[in-house]
Amino acid sequence: MKVGILGGGQLALMMVDSFIDKNVEFIVLDPSDKPPASKRVKCIKAKYDDKEYLDFLAKECDVVTIDFENVPSSSLNYLEMQTKVYPNSKSVEICQDRLKEKNLFRECGVPVTDFYEINDINDLKNAVSEITNKSILKSRFMGYDGKNQVHLNDKKIEEAFTLCGSKDLILEKKVDFITELSLIGARTLDGDTVYYPLVENNHNNGILDYSIAPYENEELQKKAEEYHRVLCDKMNYVGILVIEFFLINNQELIANEMAPRVHNSGHWTIEGANISQFEAHIRCIINEQISDIEMNKYSGMVNIISKMPKDRAECLSDISGFHDYGKLERENRKLGHITLIDTNKNNLLKKIENIKKII
Ligand code: AMP
């Protein structure tokens, strides 16, 4: 069995690692030099829309997947004509565009914050006059980790419009949330889905700082799984799909966005669950069954951002996993992560606090 991956970042690296001793070969395509996955497998250096290499992948691979959601959906569509592609190009296209994504949430009965499509400055002025609360202007495309978005209360309307690129925008009412949660679900080719427990996510400057699992609330878990099921059915989805939610009033989930891939808030599953999200994704796309997810402890994941810790040995006591993606240090870049596990949630919180002081 050969699996092609478009994108050779840390997500591809961890997908490859999850199947390293099993009977699966990987071929990775990435436009950059020595991406993280090149530590384990040969990576083809090519653009995502290079038809010669897409043809090669299609010929060689039984199935192709992604580690990066912004690969051109037209490339996935091109591959789809020759081999299996999971998730399908249409799902990825929807998740790449905040407007399409939010429209789909609405269509599927998944609650979202008020939003407006913005194509020019007049659209923005009109929308701002309708949103009485604070609002956030976001680019519809290429937005992740808080990139390409401006909080309108901090800026003049014209300035925010220019900062966001002056086209293809969406204005969202700011949600006054208690916390942020994500649901990771792995849907097989038969349409069966296994879910991980809800994860609580803490962001800093729009970038995930640390996550804690499980967020224990049966009602919310059921609600989130139902939203996930409806969206997957609608998109005919295969693989891991992650939905990020805002929690309001302690009982209502407002969907923010979806990721059509394995997700940073699921990295704890490598050490903290019987099947990692990476293994679950690959199992789905190669049509292998997945048993139910089990975890009986509390797991935490702390991202290492911008700089690697100077003294690694200092980090190593009390932790369950240290993952270095082998990337060059750069401001706001995710360079690695640390997993912490404890049977007691308060102890886990203390461990997270301690490790955050070190890194
Ligand atoms: P995003 O790129 O949409 O995931 O946004 C990054 C982070 O910005 C989120 O995780 C939230 O912390 C915050 N954020 C984004 N959209 C909203 C919103 N409509 N209301 C409140 N906070 C938001």
mmCIF file of C-alpha atoms in Angstrom, residues 5-12 15 29-31 48 65-73 76 87 92 96 142 144 259-262:
data_model
loop_
_atom_site.group_PDB
_atom_site.id
_atom_site.type_symbol
_atom_site.label_atom_id
_atom_site.label_comp_id
_atom_site.label_asym_id
_atom_site.label_seq_id
_atom_site.Cartn_x
_atom_site.Cartn_y
_atom_site.Cartn_z
ATOM 1 C CA ILE A 5 0.946 13.151 1.044
ATOM 2 C CA LEU A 6 0.758 16.688 -0.314
ATOM 3 C CA GLY A 7 2.742 18.731 2.182
ATOM 4 C CA GLY A 8 5.751 17.529 4.151
ATOM 5 C CA GLY A 9 5.342 19.454 7.400
ATOM 6 C CA GLN A 10 5.216 18.102 10.931
ATOM 7 C CA LEU A 11 1.758 16.654 10.347
ATOM 8 C CA ALA A 12 3.088 14.527 7.479
ATOM 9 C CA MET A 15 1.488 10.500 9.961
ATOM 10 C CA LEU A 29 5.469 16.127 -2.232
ATOM 11 C CA ASP A 30 6.417 19.553 -0.888
ATOM 12 C CA PRO A 31 7.737 22.724 -2.574
ATOM 13 C CA TYR A 48 1.537 21.503 -5.536
ATOM 14 C CA THR A 65 -3.975 12.823 1.372
ATOM 15 C CA ILE A 66 -2.846 16.224 2.658
ATOM 16 C CA ASP A 67 -0.886 17.629 5.576
ATOM 17 C CA PHE A 68 -1.637 21.232 4.596
ATOM 18 C CA GLU A 69 -5.151 22.452 3.911
ATOM 19 C CA ASN A 70 -4.147 25.175 1.494
ATOM 20 C CA VAL A 71 -2.946 22.929 -1.328
ATOM 21 C CA PRO A 72 -4.868 24.002 -4.429
ATOM 22 C CA SER A 73 -8.147 22.078 -4.461
ATOM 23 C CA LEU A 76 -6.710 17.431 -5.578
ATOM 24 C CA PRO A 87 -10.432 14.024 2.086
ATOM 25 C CA VAL A 92 -10.901 20.815 1.197
ATOM 26 C CA GLN A 96 -10.148 26.736 2.598
ATOM 27 C CA MET A 142 -5.113 31.452 3.801
ATOM 28 C CA TYR A 144 -4.762 30.132 10.135
ATOM 29 C CA ALA A 259 -9.647 21.560 9.530
ATOM 30 C CA PRO A 260 -9.745 18.842 6.849
ATOM 31 C CA ARG A 261 -6.685 17.128 8.327
ATOM 32 C CA VAL A 262 -5.009 16.033 11.523
#
